[in-house]
Amino acid sequence: MQIAASIPNFLCQEQVSLGEGYIKSPFKVSRGYLDLPTAPGLGIELDENALADKIGHDWRNPEEYDADDGAALDW
């Protein structure tokens, strides 16, 4: 986390939500850098109510294979 926080524009390339809908205090970006959480432990607290609708969801990407040679297609 600290390495990612030190790389300018890392989150705009790799993260969309900044934790919104997952953690109680979403991450904040200041001048292109992630402000590190200061709370105890990892500094985050999961929002269990927001996560409740994600329980039991099938997160797998659909898999497709070429009919001729069985190679995995780009998904």
N, CA, C and O atoms as a Maestro MAE file, in Angstrom:
{
 s_m_m2io_version
 :::
 2.0.0
}

f_m_ct {
 s_m_title
 :::
 protein
 m_atom[300] {
  # First column is atom index #
  i_m_mmod_type
  r_m_x_coord
  r_m_y_coord
  r_m_z_coord
  i_m_residue_number
  s_m_chain_name
  s_m_pdb_residue_name
  s_m_pdb_atom_name
  i_m_atomic_number
  :::
  1 25 0.816 -1.186 0.000 1 A "MET " " N  " 7
  2 3 0.000 0.000 0.000 1 A "MET " " CA " 6
  3 2 0.865 1.256 0.000 1 A "MET " " C  " 6
  4 15 0.565 2.208 -0.721 1 A "MET " " O  " 8
  5 25 1.918 1.275 0.787 2 A "GLN " " N  " 7
  6 3 2.735 2.466 0.858 2 A "GLN " " CA " 6
  7 2 3.464 2.718 -0.453 2 A "GLN " " C  " 6
  8 15 3.669 3.870 -0.837 2 A "GLN " " O  " 8
  9 25 3.855 1.659 -1.139 3 A "ILE " " N  " 7
  10 3 4.518 1.843 -2.425 3 A "ILE " " CA " 6
  11 2 3.530 2.452 -3.416 3 A "ILE " " C  " 6
  12 15 3.868 3.396 -4.130 3 A "ILE " " O  " 8
  13 25 2.309 1.915 -3.461 4 A "ALA " " N  " 7
  14 3 1.305 2.445 -4.371 4 A "ALA " " CA " 6
  15 2 0.984 3.897 -4.029 4 A "ALA " " C  " 6
  16 15 0.725 4.703 -4.923 4 A "ALA " " O  " 8
  17 25 1.001 4.232 -2.743 5 A "ALA " " N  " 7
  18 3 0.685 5.596 -2.333 5 A "ALA " " CA " 6
  19 2 1.754 6.580 -2.773 5 A "ALA " " C  " 6
  20 15 1.474 7.775 -2.872 5 A "ALA " " O  " 8
  21 25 2.961 6.123 -3.039 6 A "SER " " N  " 7
  22 3 4.042 7.019 -3.413 6 A "SER " " CA " 6
  23 2 4.175 7.216 -4.921 6 A "SER " " C  " 6
  24 15 5.013 7.998 -5.369 6 A "SER " " O  " 8
  25 25 3.372 6.527 -5.695 7 A "ILE " " N  " 7
  26 3 3.461 6.616 -7.150 7 A "ILE " " CA " 6
  27 2 2.370 7.560 -7.657 7 A "ILE " " C  " 6
  28 15 1.185 7.263 -7.504 7 A "ILE " " O  " 8
  29 25 2.748 8.693 -8.258 8 A "PRO " " N  " 7
  30 3 1.741 9.616 -8.766 8 A "PRO " " CA " 6
  31 2 0.797 8.920 -9.755 8 A "PRO " " C  " 6
  32 15 1.237 8.128 -10.589 8 A "PRO " " O  " 8
  33 25 -0.461 9.211 -9.659 9 A "ASN " " N  " 7
  34 3 -1.485 8.723 -10.580 9 A "ASN " " CA " 6
  35 2 -1.706 7.213 -10.517 9 A "ASN " " C  " 6
  36 15 -2.403 6.669 -11.373 9 A "ASN " " O  " 8
  37 25 -1.129 6.517 -9.524 10 A "PHE " " N  " 7
  38 3 -1.314 5.074 -9.445 10 A "PHE " " CA " 6
  39 2 -2.790 4.708 -9.358 10 A "PHE " " C  " 6
  40 15 -3.264 3.848 -10.100 10 A "PHE " " O  " 8
  41 25 -3.510 5.353 -8.463 11 A "LEU " " N  " 7
  42 3 -4.903 4.974 -8.261 11 A "LEU " " CA " 6
  43 2 -5.794 5.334 -9.436 11 A "LEU " " C  " 6
  44 15 -6.770 4.631 -9.697 11 A "LEU " " O  " 8
  45 25 -5.490 6.406 -10.150 12 A "CYS " " N  " 7
  46 3 -6.340 6.733 -11.293 12 A "CYS " " CA " 6
  47 2 -6.158 5.703 -12.397 12 A "CYS " " C  " 6
  48 15 -7.017 5.577 -13.271 12 A "CYS " " O  " 8
  49 25 -5.057 4.967 -12.371 13 A "GLN " " N  " 7
  50 3 -4.824 3.929 -13.361 13 A "GLN " " CA " 6
  51 2 -5.320 2.568 -12.903 13 A "GLN " " C  " 6
  52 15 -5.778 1.765 -13.716 13 A "GLN " " O  " 8
  53 25 -5.232 2.305 -11.606 14 A "GLU " " N  " 7
  54 3 -5.499 0.964 -11.106 14 A "GLU " " CA " 6
  55 2 -6.740 0.835 -10.235 14 A "GLU " " C  " 6
  56 15 -7.144 -0.285 -9.924 14 A "GLU " " O  " 8
  57 25 -7.345 1.918 -9.840 15 A "GLN " " N  " 7
  58 3 -8.467 1.860 -8.907 15 A "GLN " " CA " 6
  59 2 -9.516 2.857 -9.339 15 A "GLN " " C  " 6
  60 15 -9.201 3.973 -9.752 15 A "GLN " " O  " 8
  61 25 -10.764 2.446 -9.240 16 A "VAL " " N  " 7
  62 3 -11.847 3.322 -9.652 16 A "VAL " " CA " 6
  63 2 -12.596 3.877 -8.449 16 A "VAL " " C  " 6
  64 15 -12.921 5.065 -8.424 16 A "VAL " " O  " 8
  65 25 -12.875 3.050 -7.462 17 A "SER " " N  " 7
  66 3 -13.777 3.461 -6.387 17 A "SER " " CA " 6
  67 2 -13.089 4.100 -5.193 17 A "SER " " C  " 6
  68 15 -13.763 4.762 -4.404 17 A "SER " " O  " 8
  69 25 -11.795 3.939 -5.021 18 A "LEU " " N  " 7
  70 3 -11.063 4.432 -3.853 18 A "LEU " " CA " 6
  71 2 -11.649 3.890 -2.561 18 A "LEU " " C  " 6
  72 15 -11.491 4.493 -1.499 18 A "LEU " " O  " 8
  73 25 -12.325 2.754 -2.652 19 A "GLY " " N  " 7
  74 3 -12.884 2.118 -1.474 19 A "GLY " " CA " 6
  75 2 -14.332 2.453 -1.215 19 A "GLY " " C  " 6
  76 15 -14.925 1.904 -0.287 19 A "GLY " " O  " 8
  77 25 -14.922 3.332 -1.999 20 A "GLU " " N  " 7
  78 3 -16.332 3.686 -1.800 20 A "GLU " " CA " 6
  79 2 -17.186 2.447 -2.006 20 A "GLU " " C  " 6
  80 15 -17.058 1.746 -3.009 20 A "GLU " " O  " 8
  81 25 -18.052 2.191 -1.048 21 A "GLY " " N  " 7
  82 3 -18.896 1.011 -1.109 21 A "GLY " " CA " 6
  83 2 -18.242 -0.221 -0.505 21 A "GLY " " C  " 6
  84 15 -18.842 -1.296 -0.482 21 A "GLY " " O  " 8
  85 25 -17.012 -0.070 -0.015 22 A "TYR " " N  " 7
  86 3 -16.300 -1.193 0.582 22 A "TYR " " CA " 6
  87 2 -15.762 -0.867 1.970 22 A "TYR " " C  " 6
  88 15 -15.815 -1.700 2.875 22 A "TYR " " O  " 8
  89 25 -15.242 0.350 2.135 23 A "ILE " " N  " 7
  90 3 -14.686 0.742 3.434 23 A "ILE " " CA " 6
  91 2 -15.406 1.996 3.937 23 A "ILE " " C  " 6
  92 15 -15.930 2.789 3.156 23 A "ILE " " O  " 8
  93 25 -15.414 2.151 5.259 24 A "LYS " " N  " 7
  94 3 -16.185 3.243 5.869 24 A "LYS " " CA " 6
  95 2 -15.621 4.620 5.549 24 A "LYS " " C  " 6
  96 15 -16.389 5.568 5.386 24 A "LYS " " O  " 8
  97 25 -14.322 4.754 5.456 25 A "SER " " N  " 7
  98 3 -13.693 6.037 5.097 25 A "SER " " CA " 6
  99 2 -12.862 5.825 3.841 25 A "SER " " C  " 6
  100 15 -11.693 5.451 3.932 25 A "SER " " O  " 8
  101 25 -13.452 6.060 2.659 26 A "PRO " " N  " 7
  102 3 -12.718 5.823 1.412 26 A "PRO " " CA " 6
  103 2 -11.408 6.605 1.366 26 A "PRO " " C  " 6
  104 15 -11.259 7.629 2.032 26 A "PRO " " O  " 8
  105 25 -10.464 6.107 0.573 27 A "PHE " " N  " 7
  106 3 -9.169 6.752 0.422 27 A "PHE " " CA " 6
  107 2 -9.331 8.130 -0.198 27 A "PHE " " C  " 6
  108 15 -10.284 8.386 -0.934 27 A "PHE " " O  " 8
  109 25 -8.406 8.999 0.104 28 A "LYS " " N  " 7
  110 3 -8.406 10.358 -0.435 28 A "LYS " " CA " 6
  111 2 -7.112 10.559 -1.222 28 A "LYS " " C  " 6
  112 15 -6.050 10.073 -0.835 28 A "LYS " " O  " 8
  113 25 -7.225 11.282 -2.329 29 A "VAL " " N  " 7
  114 3 -6.061 11.604 -3.143 29 A "VAL " " CA " 6
  115 2 -5.790 13.094 -2.987 29 A "VAL " " C  " 6
  116 15 -6.693 13.921 -3.111 29 A "VAL " " O  " 8
  117 25 -4.538 13.421 -2.715 30 A "SER " " N  " 7
  118 3 -4.146 14.808 -2.534 30 A "SER " " CA " 6
  119 2 -2.921 15.088 -3.396 30 A "SER " " C  " 6
  120 15 -1.871 14.473 -3.209 30 A "SER " " O  " 8
  121 25 -3.057 16.024 -4.345 31 A "ARG " " N  " 7
  122 3 -1.967 16.393 -5.251 31 A "ARG " " CA " 6
  123 2 -1.394 15.186 -5.979 31 A "ARG " " C  " 6
  124 15 -0.183 15.106 -6.183 31 A "ARG " " O  " 8
  125 25 -2.236 14.260 -6.368 32 A "GLY " " N  " 7
  126 3 -1.801 13.097 -7.136 32 A "GLY " " CA " 6
  127 2 -1.305 11.932 -6.316 32 A "GLY " " C  " 6
  128 15 -0.872 10.927 -6.879 32 A "GLY " " O  " 8
  129 25 -1.355 12.039 -4.993 33 A "TYR " " N  " 7
  130 3 -0.879 10.970 -4.123 33 A "TYR " " CA " 6
  131 2 -2.001 10.510 -3.201 33 A "TYR " " C  " 6
  132 15 -2.898 11.281 -2.856 33 A "TYR " " O  " 8
  133 25 -1.936 9.258 -2.814 34 A "LEU " " N  " 7
  134 3 -2.900 8.699 -1.877 34 A "LEU " " CA " 6
  135 2 -2.512 9.105 -0.467 34 A "LEU " " C  " 6
  136 15 -1.379 8.879 -0.042 34 A "LEU " " O  " 8
  137 25 -3.455 9.709 0.266 35 A "ASP " " N  " 7
  138 3 -3.214 9.998 1.677 35 A "ASP " " CA " 6
  139 2 -3.309 8.688 2.439 35 A "ASP " " C  " 6
  140 15 -4.334 8.009 2.376 35 A "ASP " " O  " 8
  141 25 -2.255 8.325 3.157 36 A "LEU " " N  " 7
  142 3 -2.248 7.073 3.898 36 A "LEU " " CA " 6
  143 2 -3.211 7.141 5.073 36 A "LEU " " C  " 6
  144 15 -3.291 8.166 5.749 36 A "LEU " " O  " 8
  145 25 -3.943 6.058 5.324 37 A "PRO " " N  " 7
  146 3 -4.824 6.024 6.482 37 A "PRO " " CA " 6
  147 2 -4.013 6.136 7.773 37 A "PRO " " C  " 6
  148 15 -2.884 5.652 7.850 37 A "PRO " " O  " 8
  149 25 -4.592 6.770 8.769 38 A "THR " " N  " 7
  150 3 -3.893 6.944 10.042 38 A "THR " " CA " 6
  151 2 -4.552 6.179 11.179 38 A "THR " " C  " 6
  152 15 -4.077 6.235 12.313 38 A "THR " " O  " 8
  153 25 -5.628 5.469 10.900 39 A "ALA " " N  " 7
  154 3 -6.308 4.690 11.937 39 A "ALA " " CA " 6
  155 2 -5.453 3.481 12.322 39 A "ALA " " C  " 6
  156 15 -4.527 3.126 11.593 39 A "ALA " " O  " 8
  157 25 -5.752 2.851 13.447 40 A "PRO " " N  " 7
  158 3 -4.978 1.682 13.892 40 A "PRO " " CA " 6
  159 2 -5.012 0.531 12.875 40 A "PRO " " C  " 6
  160 15 -5.907 0.457 12.034 40 A "PRO " " O  " 8
  161 25 -4.040 -0.345 12.969 41 A "GLY " " N  " 7
  162 3 -3.959 -1.512 12.085 41 A "GLY " " CA " 6
  163 2 -3.659 -1.093 10.662 41 A "GLY " " C  " 6
  164 15 -2.756 -0.290 10.427 41 A "GLY " " O  " 8
  165 25 -4.404 -1.627 9.712 42 A "LEU " " N  " 7
  166 3 -4.226 -1.246 8.313 42 A "LEU " " CA " 6
  167 2 -4.765 0.146 8.030 42 A "LEU " " C  " 6
  168 15 -4.487 0.722 6.978 42 A "LEU " " O  " 8
  169 25 -5.531 0.683 8.961 43 A "GLY " " N  " 7
  170 3 -6.061 2.033 8.796 43 A "GLY " " CA " 6
  171 2 -7.398 2.088 8.091 43 A "GLY " " C  " 6
  172 15 -7.890 3.170 7.774 43 A "GLY " " O  " 8
  173 25 -7.992 0.931 7.843 44 A "ILE " " N  " 7
  174 3 -9.299 0.901 7.176 44 A "ILE " " CA " 6
  175 2 -10.267 0.065 7.998 44 A "ILE " " C  " 6
  176 15 -9.862 -0.794 8.781 44 A "ILE " " O  " 8
  177 25 -11.545 0.329 7.807 45 A "GLU " " N  " 7
  178 3 -12.589 -0.478 8.432 45 A "GLU " " CA " 6
  179 2 -13.616 -0.818 7.355 45 A "GLU " " C  " 6
  180 15 -14.197 0.069 6.730 45 A "GLU " " O  " 8
  181 25 -13.827 -2.102 7.152 46 A "LEU " " N  " 7
  182 3 -14.779 -2.530 6.129 46 A "LEU " " CA " 6
  183 2 -16.184 -2.070 6.479 46 A "LEU " " C  " 6
  184 15 -16.575 -2.057 7.646 46 A "LEU " " O  " 8
  185 25 -16.939 -1.693 5.451 47 A "ASP " " N  " 7
  186 3 -18.342 -1.324 5.613 47 A "ASP " " CA " 6
  187 2 -19.168 -2.576 5.358 47 A "ASP " " C  " 6
  188 15 -19.513 -2.884 4.218 47 A "ASP " " O  " 8
  189 25 -19.478 -3.291 6.426 48 A "GLU " " N  " 7
  190 3 -20.154 -4.585 6.289 48 A "GLU " " CA " 6
  191 2 -21.536 -4.454 5.662 48 A "GLU " " C  " 6
  192 15 -21.965 -5.348 4.933 48 A "GLU " " O  " 8
  193 25 -22.236 -3.367 5.927 49 A "ASN " " N  " 7
  194 3 -23.559 -3.175 5.322 49 A "ASN " " CA " 6
  195 2 -23.452 -3.002 3.813 49 A "ASN " " C  " 6
  196 15 -24.276 -3.529 3.065 49 A "ASN " " O  " 8
  197 25 -22.445 -2.270 3.364 50 A "ALA " " N  " 7
  198 3 -22.257 -2.061 1.926 50 A "ALA " " CA " 6
  199 2 -21.800 -3.336 1.230 50 A "ALA " " C  " 6
  200 15 -22.097 -3.544 0.054 50 A "ALA " " O  " 8
  201 25 -21.078 -4.190 1.950 51 A "LEU " " N  " 7
  202 3 -20.576 -5.432 1.368 51 A "LEU " " CA " 6
  203 2 -21.618 -6.551 1.355 51 A "LEU " " C  " 6
  204 15 -21.431 -7.559 0.673 51 A "LEU " " O  " 8
  205 25 -22.695 -6.387 2.087 52 A "ALA " " N  " 7
  206 3 -23.688 -7.455 2.233 52 A "ALA " " CA " 6
  207 2 -24.248 -7.914 0.887 52 A "ALA " " C  " 6
  208 15 -24.506 -9.104 0.703 52 A "ALA " " O  " 8
  209 25 -24.440 -6.991 -0.055 53 A "ASP " " N  " 7
  210 3 -25.014 -7.378 -1.345 53 A "ASP " " CA " 6
  211 2 -24.019 -8.105 -2.246 53 A "ASP " " C  " 6
  212 15 -24.403 -8.628 -3.292 53 A "ASP " " O  " 8
  213 25 -22.762 -8.143 -1.860 54 A "LYS " " N  " 7
  214 3 -21.748 -8.810 -2.672 54 A "LYS " " CA " 6
  215 2 -21.520 -10.263 -2.262 54 A "LYS " " C  " 6
  216 15 -20.808 -10.997 -2.948 54 A "LYS " " O  " 8
  217 25 -22.113 -10.673 -1.164 55 A "ILE " " N  " 7
  218 3 -21.975 -12.052 -0.695 55 A "ILE " " CA " 6
  219 2 -22.736 -12.978 -1.642 55 A "ILE " " C  " 6
  220 15 -23.894 -12.725 -1.973 55 A "ILE " " O  " 8
  221 25 -22.083 -14.034 -2.065 56 A "GLY " " N  " 7
  222 3 -22.720 -14.994 -2.949 56 A "GLY " " CA " 6
  223 2 -22.664 -14.628 -4.419 56 A "GLY " " C  " 6
  224 15 -23.170 -15.381 -5.251 56 A "GLY " " O  " 8
  225 25 -22.069 -13.504 -4.764 57 A "HIS " " N  " 7
  226 3 -21.974 -13.089 -6.163 57 A "HIS " " CA " 6
  227 2 -20.892 -13.908 -6.859 57 A "HIS " " C  " 6
  228 15 -19.847 -14.180 -6.269 57 A "HIS " " O  " 8
  229 25 -21.129 -14.297 -8.094 58 A "ASP " " N  " 7
  230 3 -20.143 -15.030 -8.883 58 A "ASP " " CA " 6
  231 2 -19.265 -14.022 -9.620 58 A "ASP " " C  " 6
  232 15 -19.690 -13.436 -10.616 58 A "ASP " " O  " 8
  233 25 -18.050 -13.822 -9.136 59 A "TRP " " N  " 7
  234 3 -17.168 -12.802 -9.683 59 A "TRP " " CA " 6
  235 2 -16.325 -13.301 -10.849 59 A "TRP " " C  " 6
  236 15 -15.514 -12.539 -11.376 59 A "TRP " " O  " 8
  237 25 -16.485 -14.525 -11.261 60 A "ARG " " N  " 7
  238 3 -15.654 -15.047 -12.348 60 A "ARG " " CA " 6
  239 2 -15.988 -14.382 -13.671 60 A "ARG " " C  " 6
  240 15 -17.150 -14.100 -13.964 60 A "ARG " " O  " 8
  241 25 -14.967 -14.139 -14.455 61 A "ASN " " N  " 7
  242 3 -15.165 -13.641 -15.808 61 A "ASN " " CA " 6
  243 2 -15.582 -14.807 -16.686 61 A "ASN " " C  " 6
  244 15 -15.128 -15.932 -16.478 61 A "ASN " " O  " 8
  245 25 -16.441 -14.554 -17.666 62 A "PRO " " N  " 7
  246 3 -16.807 -15.650 -18.569 62 A "PRO " " CA " 6
  247 2 -15.582 -16.125 -19.343 62 A "PRO " " C  " 6
  248 15 -14.777 -15.324 -19.818 62 A "PRO " " O  " 8
  249 25 -15.463 -17.424 -19.458 63 A "GLU " " N  " 7
  250 3 -14.322 -17.988 -20.181 63 A "GLU " " CA " 6
  251 2 -14.777 -18.436 -21.562 63 A "GLU " " C  " 6
  252 15 -15.807 -19.094 -21.705 63 A "GLU " " O  " 8
  253 25 -14.000 -18.074 -22.572 64 A "GLU " " N  " 7
  254 3 -14.306 -18.484 -23.931 64 A "GLU " " CA " 6
  255 2 -13.060 -19.123 -24.534 64 A "GLU " " C  " 6
  256 15 -11.935 -18.686 -24.293 64 A "GLU " " O  " 8
  257 25 -13.291 -20.165 -25.321 65 A "TYR " " N  " 7
  258 3 -12.184 -20.892 -25.928 65 A "TYR " " CA " 6
  259 2 -12.388 -20.998 -27.429 65 A "TYR " " C  " 6
  260 15 -13.516 -21.109 -27.908 65 A "TYR " " O  " 8
  261 25 -11.297 -20.963 -28.157 66 A "ASP " " N  " 7
  262 3 -11.339 -21.090 -29.609 66 A "ASP " " CA " 6
  263 2 -11.852 -22.474 -29.975 66 A "ASP " " C  " 6
  264 15 -11.389 -23.479 -29.435 66 A "ASP " " O  " 8
  265 25 -12.799 -22.523 -30.884 67 A "ALA " " N  " 7
  266 3 -13.399 -23.798 -31.273 67 A "ALA " " CA " 6
  267 2 -12.418 -24.715 -32.007 67 A "ALA " " C  " 6
  268 15 -12.543 -25.938 -31.946 67 A "ALA " " O  " 8
  269 25 -11.443 -24.121 -32.702 68 A "ASP " " N  " 7
  270 3 -10.508 -24.934 -33.469 68 A "ASP " " CA " 6
  271 2 -9.418 -25.564 -32.620 68 A "ASP " " C  " 6
  272 15 -9.164 -26.762 -32.738 68 A "ASP " " O  " 8
  273 25 -8.770 -24.783 -31.769 69 A "ASP " " N  " 7
  274 3 -7.629 -25.334 -31.036 69 A "ASP " " CA " 6
  275 2 -7.795 -25.320 -29.503 69 A "ASP " " C  " 6
  276 15 -6.905 -25.784 -28.789 69 A "ASP " " O  " 8
  277 25 -8.897 -24.806 -29.001 70 A "GLY " " N  " 7
  278 3 -9.152 -24.799 -27.582 70 A "GLY " " CA " 6
  279 2 -8.389 -23.752 -26.811 70 A "GLY " " C  " 6
  280 15 -8.419 -23.761 -25.581 70 A "GLY " " O  " 8
  281 25 -7.695 -22.835 -27.499 71 A "ALA " " N  " 7
  282 3 -6.937 -21.786 -26.814 71 A "ALA " " CA " 6
  283 2 -7.897 -20.804 -26.162 71 A "ALA " " C  " 6
  284 15 -8.980 -20.533 -26.682 71 A "ALA " " O  " 8
  285 25 -7.490 -20.281 -25.029 72 A "ALA " " N  " 7
  286 3 -8.301 -19.292 -24.331 72 A "ALA " " CA " 6
  287 2 -8.343 -18.014 -25.150 72 A "ALA " " C  " 6
  288 15 -7.319 -17.545 -25.648 72 A "ALA " " O  " 8
  289 25 -9.541 -17.454 -25.285 73 A "LEU " " N  " 7
  290 3 -9.702 -16.186 -25.997 73 A "LEU " " CA " 6
  291 2 -9.518 -15.043 -25.021 73 A "LEU " " C  " 6
  292 15 -9.771 -15.200 -23.827 73 A "LEU " " O  " 8
  293 25 -9.083 -13.901 -25.511 74 A "ASP " " N  " 7
  294 3 -8.862 -12.731 -24.667 74 A "ASP " " CA " 6
  295 2 -10.188 -12.271 -24.066 74 A "ASP " " C  " 6
  296 15 -11.152 -12.006 -24.784 74 A "ASP " " O  " 8
  297 25 -10.217 -12.181 -22.746 75 A "TRP " " N  " 7
  298 3 -11.441 -11.742 -22.077 75 A "TRP " " CA " 6
  299 2 -11.152 -10.511 -21.327 75 A "TRP " " C  " 6
  300 15 -12.043 -9.959 -20.682 75 A "TRP " " O  " 8
  :::
 }
 m_bond[299] {
  # First column is bond index #
  i_m_from
  i_m_to
  i_m_order
  :::
  1 1 2 1
  2 2 3 1
  3 3 4 2
  4 3 5 1
  5 5 6 1
  6 6 7 1
  7 7 8 2
  8 7 9 1
  9 9 10 1
  10 10 11 1
  11 11 12 2
  12 11 13 1
  13 13 14 1
  14 14 15 1
  15 15 16 2
  16 15 17 1
  17 17 18 1
  18 18 19 1
  19 19 20 2
  20 19 21 1
  21 21 22 1
  22 22 23 1
  23 23 24 2
  24 23 25 1
  25 25 26 1
  26 26 27 1
  27 27 28 2
  28 27 29 1
  29 29 30 1
  30 30 31 1
  31 31 32 2
  32 31 33 1
  33 33 34 1
  34 34 35 1
  35 35 36 2
  36 35 37 1
  37 37 38 1
  38 38 39 1
  39 39 40 2
  40 39 41 1
  41 41 42 1
  42 42 43 1
  43 43 44 2
  44 43 45 1
  45 45 46 1
  46 46 47 1
  47 47 48 2
  48 47 49 1
  49 49 50 1
  50 50 51 1
  51 51 52 2
  52 51 53 1
  53 53 54 1
  54 54 55 1
  55 55 56 2
  56 55 57 1
  57 57 58 1
  58 58 59 1
  59 59 60 2
  60 59 61 1
  61 61 62 1
  62 62 63 1
  63 63 64 2
  64 63 65 1
  65 65 66 1
  66 66 67 1
  67 67 68 2
  68 67 69 1
  69 69 70 1
  70 70 71 1
  71 71 72 2
  72 71 73 1
  73 73 74 1
  74 74 75 1
  75 75 76 2
  76 75 77 1
  77 77 78 1
  78 78 79 1
  79 79 80 2
  80 79 81 1
  81 81 82 1
  82 82 83 1
  83 83 84 2
  84 83 85 1
  85 85 86 1
  86 86 87 1
  87 87 88 2
  88 87 89 1
  89 89 90 1
  90 90 91 1
  91 91 92 2
  92 91 93 1
  93 93 94 1
  94 94 95 1
  95 95 96 2
  96 95 97 1
  97 97 98 1
  98 98 99 1
  99 99 100 2
  100 99 101 1
  101 101 102 1
  102 102 103 1
  103 103 104 2
  104 103 105 1
  105 105 106 1
  106 106 107 1
  107 107 108 2
  108 107 109 1
  109 109 110 1
  110 110 111 1
  111 111 112 2
  112 111 113 1
  113 113 114 1
  114 114 115 1
  115 115 116 2
  116 115 117 1
  117 117 118 1
  118 118 119 1
  119 119 120 2
  120 119 121 1
  121 121 122 1
  122 122 123 1
  123 123 124 2
  124 123 125 1
  125 125 126 1
  126 126 127 1
  127 127 128 2
  128 127 129 1
  129 129 130 1
  130 130 131 1
  131 131 132 2
  132 131 133 1
  133 133 134 1
  134 134 135 1
  135 135 136 2
  136 135 137 1
  137 137 138 1
  138 138 139 1
  139 139 140 2
  140 139 141 1
  141 141 142 1
  142 142 143 1
  143 143 144 2
  144 143 145 1
  145 145 146 1
  146 146 147 1
  147 147 148 2
  148 147 149 1
  149 149 150 1
  150 150 151 1
  151 151 152 2
  152 151 153 1
  153 153 154 1
  154 154 155 1
  155 155 156 2
  156 155 157 1
  157 157 158 1
  158 158 159 1
  159 159 160 2
  160 159 161 1
  161 161 162 1
  162 162 163 1
  163 163 164 2
  164 163 165 1
  165 165 166 1
  166 166 167 1
  167 167 168 2
  168 167 169 1
  169 169 170 1
  170 170 171 1
  171 171 172 2
  172 171 173 1
  173 173 174 1
  174 174 175 1
  175 175 176 2
  176 175 177 1
  177 177 178 1
  178 178 179 1
  179 179 180 2
  180 179 181 1
  181 181 182 1
  182 182 183 1
  183 183 184 2
  184 183 185 1
  185 185 186 1
  186 186 187 1
  187 187 188 2
  188 187 189 1
  189 189 190 1
  190 190 191 1
  191 191 192 2
  192 191 193 1
  193 193 194 1
  194 194 195 1
  195 195 196 2
  196 195 197 1
  197 197 198 1
  198 198 199 1
  199 199 200 2
  200 199 201 1
  201 201 202 1
  202 202 203 1
  203 203 204 2
  204 203 205 1
  205 205 206 1
  206 206 207 1
  207 207 208 2
  208 207 209 1
  209 209 210 1
  210 210 211 1
  211 211 212 2
  212 211 213 1
  213 213 214 1
  214 214 215 1
  215 215 216 2
  216 215 217 1
  217 217 218 1
  218 218 219 1
  219 219 220 2
  220 219 221 1
  221 221 222 1
  222 222 223 1
  223 223 224 2
  224 223 225 1
  225 225 226 1
  226 226 227 1
  227 227 228 2
  228 227 229 1
  229 229 230 1
  230 230 231 1
  231 231 232 2
  232 231 233 1
  233 233 234 1
  234 234 235 1
  235 235 236 2
  236 235 237 1
  237 237 238 1
  238 238 239 1
  239 239 240 2
  240 239 241 1
  241 241 242 1
  242 242 243 1
  243 243 244 2
  244 243 245 1
  245 245 246 1
  246 246 247 1
  247 247 248 2
  248 247 249 1
  249 249 250 1
  250 250 251 1
  251 251 252 2
  252 251 253 1
  253 253 254 1
  254 254 255 1
  255 255 256 2
  256 255 257 1
  257 257 258 1
  258 258 259 1
  259 259 260 2
  260 259 261 1
  261 261 262 1
  262 262 263 1
  263 263 264 2
  264 263 265 1
  265 265 266 1
  266 266 267 1
  267 267 268 2
  268 267 269 1
  269 269 270 1
  270 270 271 1
  271 271 272 2
  272 271 273 1
  273 273 274 1
  274 274 275 1
  275 275 276 2
  276 275 277 1
  277 277 278 1
  278 278 279 1
  279 279 280 2
  280 279 281 1
  281 281 282 1
  282 282 283 1
  283 283 284 2
  284 283 285 1
  285 285 286 1
  286 286 287 1
  287 287 288 2
  288 287 289 1
  289 289 290 1
  290 290 291 1
  291 291 292 2
  292 291 293 1
  293 293 294 1
  294 294 295 1
  295 295 296 2
  296 295 297 1
  297 297 298 1
  298 298 299 1
  299 299 300 2
  :::
 }
}
